[in-house]
Every structure is written in structure tokens, then in C-alpha cells.
Coordinates of C-alpha atoms in Angstrom, one line a residue:
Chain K
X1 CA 131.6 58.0 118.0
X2 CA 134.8 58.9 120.2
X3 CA 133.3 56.6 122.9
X4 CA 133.3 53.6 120.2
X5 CA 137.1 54.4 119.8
X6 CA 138.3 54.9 122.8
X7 CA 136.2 51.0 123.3
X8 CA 138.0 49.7 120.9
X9 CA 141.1 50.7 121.7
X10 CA 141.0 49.7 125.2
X11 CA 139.7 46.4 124.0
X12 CA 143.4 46.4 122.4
X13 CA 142.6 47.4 119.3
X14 CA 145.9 49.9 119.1
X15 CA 145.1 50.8 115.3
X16 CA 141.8 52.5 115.9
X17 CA 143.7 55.2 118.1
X18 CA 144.7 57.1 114.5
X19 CA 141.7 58.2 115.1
X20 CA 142.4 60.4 118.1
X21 CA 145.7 61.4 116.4
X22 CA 143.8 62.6 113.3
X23 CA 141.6 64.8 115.0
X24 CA 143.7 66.1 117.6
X25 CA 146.7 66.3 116.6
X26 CA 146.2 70.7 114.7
X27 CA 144.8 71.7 117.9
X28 CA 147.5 69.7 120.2
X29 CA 150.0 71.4 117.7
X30 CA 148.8 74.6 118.1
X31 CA 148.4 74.7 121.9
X32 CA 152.0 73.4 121.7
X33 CA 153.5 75.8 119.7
X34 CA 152.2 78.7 121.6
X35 CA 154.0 77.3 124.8
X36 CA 157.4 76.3 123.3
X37 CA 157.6 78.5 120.1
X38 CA 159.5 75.6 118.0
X39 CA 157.7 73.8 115.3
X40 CA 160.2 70.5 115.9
X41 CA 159.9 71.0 119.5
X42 CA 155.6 71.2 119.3
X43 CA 155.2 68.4 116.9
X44 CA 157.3 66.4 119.3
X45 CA 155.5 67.0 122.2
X46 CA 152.7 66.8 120.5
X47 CA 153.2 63.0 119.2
X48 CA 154.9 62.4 123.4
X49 CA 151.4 63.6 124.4
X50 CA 149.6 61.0 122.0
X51 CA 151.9 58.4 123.5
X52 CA 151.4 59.2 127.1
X53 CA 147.8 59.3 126.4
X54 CA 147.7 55.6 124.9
X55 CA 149.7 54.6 128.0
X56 CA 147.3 55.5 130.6
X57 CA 143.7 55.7 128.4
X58 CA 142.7 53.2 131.1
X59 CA 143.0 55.7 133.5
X60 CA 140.9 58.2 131.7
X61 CA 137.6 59.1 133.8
X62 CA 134.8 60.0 131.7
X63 CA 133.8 62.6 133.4
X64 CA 135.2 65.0 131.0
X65 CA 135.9 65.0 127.5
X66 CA 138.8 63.2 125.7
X67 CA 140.2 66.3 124.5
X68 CA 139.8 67.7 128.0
X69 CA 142.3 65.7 129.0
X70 CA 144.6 65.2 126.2
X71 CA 145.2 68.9 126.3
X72 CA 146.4 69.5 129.8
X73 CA 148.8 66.1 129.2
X74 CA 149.7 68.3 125.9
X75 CA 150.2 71.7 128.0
X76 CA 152.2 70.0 130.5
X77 CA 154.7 68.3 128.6
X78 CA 154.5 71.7 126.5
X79 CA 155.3 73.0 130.0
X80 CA 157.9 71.1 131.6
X81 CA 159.9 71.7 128.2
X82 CA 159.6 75.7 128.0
X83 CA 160.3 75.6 131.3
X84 CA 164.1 77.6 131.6
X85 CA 163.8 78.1 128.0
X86 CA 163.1 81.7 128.0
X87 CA 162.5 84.6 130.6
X88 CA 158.6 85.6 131.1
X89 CA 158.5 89.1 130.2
X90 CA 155.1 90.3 129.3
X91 CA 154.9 94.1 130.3
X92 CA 151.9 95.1 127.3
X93 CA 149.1 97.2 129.1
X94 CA 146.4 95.4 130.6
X95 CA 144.2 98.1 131.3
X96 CA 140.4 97.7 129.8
X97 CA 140.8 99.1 125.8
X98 CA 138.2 101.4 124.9
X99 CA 135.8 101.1 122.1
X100 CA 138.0 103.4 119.8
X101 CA 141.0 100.9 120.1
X102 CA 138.4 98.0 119.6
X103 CA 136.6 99.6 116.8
X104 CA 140.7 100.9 114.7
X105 CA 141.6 96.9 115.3
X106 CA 138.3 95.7 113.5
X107 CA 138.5 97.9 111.2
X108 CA 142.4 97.6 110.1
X109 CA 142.6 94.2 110.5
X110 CA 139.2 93.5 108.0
X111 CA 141.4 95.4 105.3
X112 CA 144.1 92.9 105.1
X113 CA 144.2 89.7 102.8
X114 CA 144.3 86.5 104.8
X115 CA 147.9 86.3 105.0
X116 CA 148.2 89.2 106.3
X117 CA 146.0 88.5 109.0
X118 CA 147.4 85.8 109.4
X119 CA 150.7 87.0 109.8
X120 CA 149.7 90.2 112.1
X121 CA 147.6 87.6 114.7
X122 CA 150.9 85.5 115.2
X123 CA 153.0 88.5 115.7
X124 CA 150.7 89.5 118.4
X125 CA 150.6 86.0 120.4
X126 CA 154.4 86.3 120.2
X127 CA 154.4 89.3 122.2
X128 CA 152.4 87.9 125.0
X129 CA 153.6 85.6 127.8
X130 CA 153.1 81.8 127.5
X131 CA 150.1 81.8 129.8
X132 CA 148.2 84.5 127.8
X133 CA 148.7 82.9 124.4
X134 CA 147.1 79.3 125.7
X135 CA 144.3 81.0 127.6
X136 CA 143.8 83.1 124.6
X137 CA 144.2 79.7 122.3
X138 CA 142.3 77.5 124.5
X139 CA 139.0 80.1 124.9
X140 CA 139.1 81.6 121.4
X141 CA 140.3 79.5 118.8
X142 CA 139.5 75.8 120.6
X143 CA 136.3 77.6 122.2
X144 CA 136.7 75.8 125.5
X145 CA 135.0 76.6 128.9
X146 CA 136.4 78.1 131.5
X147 CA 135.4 75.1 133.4
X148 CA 137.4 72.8 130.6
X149 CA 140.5 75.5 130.8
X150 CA 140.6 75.2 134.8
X151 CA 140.8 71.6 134.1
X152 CA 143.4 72.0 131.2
X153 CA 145.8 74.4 133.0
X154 CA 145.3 73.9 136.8
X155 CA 144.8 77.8 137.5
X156 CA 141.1 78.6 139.5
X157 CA 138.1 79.4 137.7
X158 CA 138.1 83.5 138.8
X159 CA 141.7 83.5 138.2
X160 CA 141.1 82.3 134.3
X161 CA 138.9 84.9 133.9
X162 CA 140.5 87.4 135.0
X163 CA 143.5 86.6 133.5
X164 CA 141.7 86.1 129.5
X165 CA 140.2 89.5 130.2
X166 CA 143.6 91.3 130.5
X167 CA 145.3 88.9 127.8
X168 CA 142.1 89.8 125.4
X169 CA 143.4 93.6 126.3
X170 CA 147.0 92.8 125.7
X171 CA 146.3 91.5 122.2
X172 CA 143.8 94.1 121.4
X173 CA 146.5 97.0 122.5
X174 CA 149.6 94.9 120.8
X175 CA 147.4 94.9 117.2
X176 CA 146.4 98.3 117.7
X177 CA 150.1 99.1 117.7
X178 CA 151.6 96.6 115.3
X179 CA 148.5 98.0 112.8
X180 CA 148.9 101.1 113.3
X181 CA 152.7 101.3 112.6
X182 CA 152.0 99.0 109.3
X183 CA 149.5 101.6 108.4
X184 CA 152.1 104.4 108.6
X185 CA 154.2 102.1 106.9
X186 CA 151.9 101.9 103.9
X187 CA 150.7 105.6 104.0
X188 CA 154.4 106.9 104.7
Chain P
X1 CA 131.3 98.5 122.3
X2 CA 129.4 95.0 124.3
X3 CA 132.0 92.6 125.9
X4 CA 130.5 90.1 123.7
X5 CA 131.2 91.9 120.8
X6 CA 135.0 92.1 121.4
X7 CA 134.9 88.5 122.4
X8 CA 133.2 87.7 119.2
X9 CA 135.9 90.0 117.5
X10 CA 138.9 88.3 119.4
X11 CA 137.0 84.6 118.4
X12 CA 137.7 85.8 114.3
X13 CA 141.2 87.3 114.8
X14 CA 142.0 84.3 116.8
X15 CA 140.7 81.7 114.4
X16 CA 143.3 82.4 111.8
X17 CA 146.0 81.5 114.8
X18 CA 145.3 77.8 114.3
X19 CA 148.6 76.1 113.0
X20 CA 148.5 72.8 111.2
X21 CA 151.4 70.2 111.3
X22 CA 153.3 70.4 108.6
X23 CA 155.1 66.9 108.6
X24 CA 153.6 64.9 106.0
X25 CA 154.8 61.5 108.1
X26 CA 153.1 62.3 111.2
X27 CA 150.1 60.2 111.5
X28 CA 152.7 57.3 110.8
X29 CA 155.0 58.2 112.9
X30 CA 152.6 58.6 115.8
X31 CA 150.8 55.4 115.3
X32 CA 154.0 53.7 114.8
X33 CA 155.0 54.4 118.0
X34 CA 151.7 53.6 119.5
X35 CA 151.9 50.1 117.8
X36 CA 155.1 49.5 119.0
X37 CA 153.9 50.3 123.0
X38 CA 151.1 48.2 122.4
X39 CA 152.8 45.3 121.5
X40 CA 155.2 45.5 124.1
X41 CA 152.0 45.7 126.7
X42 CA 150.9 43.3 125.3
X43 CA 154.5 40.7 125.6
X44 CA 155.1 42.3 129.1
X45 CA 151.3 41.3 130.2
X46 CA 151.8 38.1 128.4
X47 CA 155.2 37.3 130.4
X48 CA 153.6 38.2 134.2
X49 CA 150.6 36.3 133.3
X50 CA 152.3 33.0 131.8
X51 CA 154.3 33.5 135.1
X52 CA 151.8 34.1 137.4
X53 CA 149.6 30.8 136.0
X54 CA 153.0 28.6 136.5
X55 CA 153.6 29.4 139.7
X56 CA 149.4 28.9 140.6
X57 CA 149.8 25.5 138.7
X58 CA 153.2 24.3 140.6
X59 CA 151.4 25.7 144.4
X60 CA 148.3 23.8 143.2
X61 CA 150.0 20.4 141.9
X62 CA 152.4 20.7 144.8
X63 CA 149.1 20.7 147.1
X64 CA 147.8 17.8 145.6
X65 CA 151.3 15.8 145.4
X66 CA 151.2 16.7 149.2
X67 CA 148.0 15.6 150.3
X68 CA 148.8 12.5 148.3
X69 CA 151.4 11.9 150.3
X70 CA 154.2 12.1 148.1
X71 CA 156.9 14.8 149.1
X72 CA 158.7 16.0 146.1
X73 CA 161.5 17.3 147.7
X74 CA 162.5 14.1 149.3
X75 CA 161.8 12.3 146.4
X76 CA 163.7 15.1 144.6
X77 CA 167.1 13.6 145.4
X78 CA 166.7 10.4 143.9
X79 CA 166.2 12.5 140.7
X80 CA 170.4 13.4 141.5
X81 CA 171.4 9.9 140.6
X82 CA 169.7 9.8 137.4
X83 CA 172.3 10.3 135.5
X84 CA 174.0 7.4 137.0
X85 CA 171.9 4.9 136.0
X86 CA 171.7 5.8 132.2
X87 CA 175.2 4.8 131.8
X88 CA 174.4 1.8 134.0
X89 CA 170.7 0.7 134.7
X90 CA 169.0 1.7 131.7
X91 CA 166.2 -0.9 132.6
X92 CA 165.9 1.0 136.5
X93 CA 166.4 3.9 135.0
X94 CA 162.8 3.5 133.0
X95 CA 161.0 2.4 136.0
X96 CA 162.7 5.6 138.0
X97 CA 161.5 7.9 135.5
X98 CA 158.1 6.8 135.9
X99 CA 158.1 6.6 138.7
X100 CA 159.7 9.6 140.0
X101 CA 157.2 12.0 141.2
X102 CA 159.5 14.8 140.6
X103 CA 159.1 14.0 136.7
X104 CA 155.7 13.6 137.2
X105 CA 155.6 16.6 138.8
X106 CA 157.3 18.6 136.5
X107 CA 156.1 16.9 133.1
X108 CA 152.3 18.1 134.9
X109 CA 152.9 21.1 135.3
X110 CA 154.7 21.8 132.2
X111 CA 151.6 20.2 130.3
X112 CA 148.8 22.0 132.5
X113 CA 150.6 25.3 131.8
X114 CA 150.9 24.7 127.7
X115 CA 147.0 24.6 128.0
X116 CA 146.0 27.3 130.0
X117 CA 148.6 29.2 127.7
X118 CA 146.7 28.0 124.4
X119 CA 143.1 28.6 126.1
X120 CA 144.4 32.3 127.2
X121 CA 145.4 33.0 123.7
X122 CA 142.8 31.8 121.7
X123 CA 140.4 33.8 124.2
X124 CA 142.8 37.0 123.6
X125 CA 142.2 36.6 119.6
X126 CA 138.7 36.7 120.3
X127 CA 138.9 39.7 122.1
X128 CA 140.6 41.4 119.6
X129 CA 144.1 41.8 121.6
X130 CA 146.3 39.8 119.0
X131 CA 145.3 42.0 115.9

């Protein structure tokens, strides 16, 4: 189906490119976001990124997927704009979490409403640095490989691994805390 | 606890991180701005290849103008006193015009060039890059 599309669309049909822009554009926004932290700022980008992309589609190789390659044109420009914006300052423990920690999370985070949820997973991206929110975003929520997120963000197959295992730990360890203290919250 | 469990764990905590975009005018926006770079690929392409054809078309009619032995660029000059003779040889001034093989040369070009322009286009239509 994609292949039709991106057919037509090389072909010159401009039009038929909504249809990348439909169902890409919530995960290009999310990626987005996490790197610039501005909702104006990632729907920007995000539409500059759809535009680049129609630019050079005739450059695209198939030898990986569409989205693929949208999303590192979407992390850079995310990039190149959250660049200077804010200091990198990510000092959360990295250190492996034990099942106990693992286990309290679960549990906690099962008893709130979907808002809530919500609302304590965001709090926790915004704690980590940029590069462990789009590793986190790009192998947990958009289920890419590490293969795809080498491609998206430039950084070395052992290197991504390493570096989702200790952001995994960071978000475990900064929901253990932020749960923890709204439990005392509740119970105090 | 399994590594896969926690991953699977992370996975569902993670899912409800996904943001949509909350502009109701984005789609349009976006595509409006895609329609607008495709159409100016499409003038700019347009432009360097109705260029590129007259300047094949003047090398090729030049050639042949050439290796019929007539040398537009001498012939050029009597072009200059054109004007000259409308005022005062309208009857020469027909047979010039004719005759002139820079006219000829330019009126050939001009018509071999509206052509190729009209054959290009209606070939673009069918290939979809007018719509």
C-alpha cells in the first residue's frame, strides 16, 4: 500500500502524500515533542519534516522503511532546534533496578485511572535527558529495532543497547520515586 | 523478575506516552505546503526544460542553416536596416523579410519550440504531473 503512494506521488501526484502525513504525523509528534518539549515547536518540526521529506522522496532508497527514514529527518530537525535550548542534565541512577522496584512500579502504576497514568509516564520522560526519552519512545512506544533506531539516531548498535537498558532503569527508578511520594501523598 | 518482563512492563507504561496533535488544521496546513512545493517543481522544471529545448532547437537549426550555407550572423546585419525600409521600401522590405534568414531563423525556432512545448505537456497530463 505505502509503496503505491509513495508511486504516485513520485509520479507527481502531490495530493496522495496526505497519506503519509495522516499516518505519521502522532508518531513524528511524539518523537518531536520528547526532543524539544514545546507543542508549537514539535508540530512545527514535525510538518518541516513532512516537507523536507516531499523534497527529496526521490532520494529515498528502499532499503528501509518510509518511516525509517522520516524519523531520523524528524529527530534531526527535532535536533538541530533543541540544540542550545537547554543544559543536558540527567543524573537519575542507572544502576540495574531490582525486582522489588520493578514489582512496587507495576503494582502502583495498575492502580491509577488512565489519566493518571498518563500523567505520571510524562512526568517521568521529563526527567530524563533527550536521548533517553527518544530511545525509550522509539523502542517502546513505536516498537522499532535497534537496527531501525541505529538508523534513526546515528549512535552504534551496542551503544543503543546499552544506553535503553540504563534509560529503562532511569524511568523505572524516577516512577518508583514519583509513585511512591504520590502514595504518601494520598495515605498522609 | 525476566528482562522481558520489564520490557513488556516498560512497552504498557510507555504506550500511554504517545501524544496526538492537537491542531485541528494540520493535515491542511501540511498538504498545503506540500502543494505549493510541488507546483513550484513543477514551474522551475518546466522553466529549465522549455530552456534547455530552445537552446537544442537554435544549436540544431543553426547547424542546418550552416551546412546550408547561409551564415546568420552575416546575414544578421541586414536585419539592422529593416527599419529603414518600412518607412521607405515597403515593397523591399516584404521580399527582405522573406527572405532574411535571420527571420527564418528565428520564426523556426520559435514555431519548433511551441510544439515540442505542446507535445511535452500533453505527455505530462498523461502522466499525471498537471493534476
Amino acid at each position: 500500500m505505502e509503496d503505491l503512494y509513495l508511486r504516485l506521488v513520485l509520479e507527481g501526484n502531490a495530493s496522495k502524500f496526505s497519506y503519509f502525513v495522516d499516518k505519521y504525523k502522532g508518531m513524528a509528534f511524539s518523537i518531536a515533542f520528547r526532543i524539544v518539549d514545546n507543542r508549537e515547536d514539535a508540530e512545527e518540526i514535525v510538518q518541516d519534516a513532512f516537507l523536507k521529506a516531499f523534497r527529496s522522496l526521490d532520494k529515498f532508497r528502499r532499503d528501509s522503511k518510509f518511516s525509517t527514514w522520516f524519523y531520523r529527518i524528524v529527530v534531526n530537525s527535532s535536533l538541530s532546534r533543541a540544540r542550545n535550548k537547554r543544559p543536558e542534565l540527567s543524573n537519575i541512577d542507572a544502576e540495574d533496578i531490582d525486582d522489588v522496584v520493578v514489582e512496587s512500579v507495576e503494582s502502583a502504576y495498575r492502580s491509577l485511572d488512565l489519566l493518571d497514568q498518563k500523567k505520571f509516564v510524562n512526568q517521568a520522560l521529563e526527567e530524563l535527558s533527550i536521548e533517553d526519552r527518544l530511545l525509550l519512545t522509539l523502542y517502546y512506544l513505536n516498537e522499532n529495532s535497534i537496527d531501525e533506531i541505529t538508523e534513526i539516531t546515528d549512535i552504534t548498535q551496542n551503544n543503543v543497547k546499552m544506553k535503553l537498558h540504563r534509560a529503562r532503569n532511569k524511568m523505572y527508578n524516577i516512577l518508583n520515586k514519583n509513585l511512591r511520594l504520590e502514595i504518601k501523598s494520598i495515605l498522609s | 523478575m525476566k528482562n522481558s518482563n520489564i520490557d513488556m512492563l516498560a512497552k504498557d507504561i510507555l504506550k500511554n506516552s504517545y501524544l496526538e496533535v492537537t491542531d485541528p488544521d494540520f493535515n491542511i496546513t501540511t498538504m498545503k505546503k506540500i502543494l505549493h512545493e510541488s507546483r513550484k517543481q513543477y514551474v522551475l522544471e518546466n522553466i529549465l526544460l522549455s530552456f534547455l529545448i530552445f537552446v537544442a532547437v537554435d544549436a540544431l537549426i543553426f547547424l542546418i542553416l550552416w551546412l546550408s550555407g547561409l551564415n546568420i550572423f552575416e546575414l544578421a546585419a541586414r536585419f539592422i536596416g529593416i527599419p529603414h525600409e518600412i518607412l521607405f521600401h515597403v515593397k523591399e522590405l516584404k521580399s527582405s523579410i522573406i527572405e532574411n534568414a535571420f527571420i527564418k531563423y528565428v520564426m523556426l525556432s520559435f514555431g519548433v519550440v511551441m510544439v515540442i512545448l505542446m507535445i511535452i505537456e500533453s505527455k505530462l497530463k498523461l502522466f499525471g504531473r498537471l493534476k
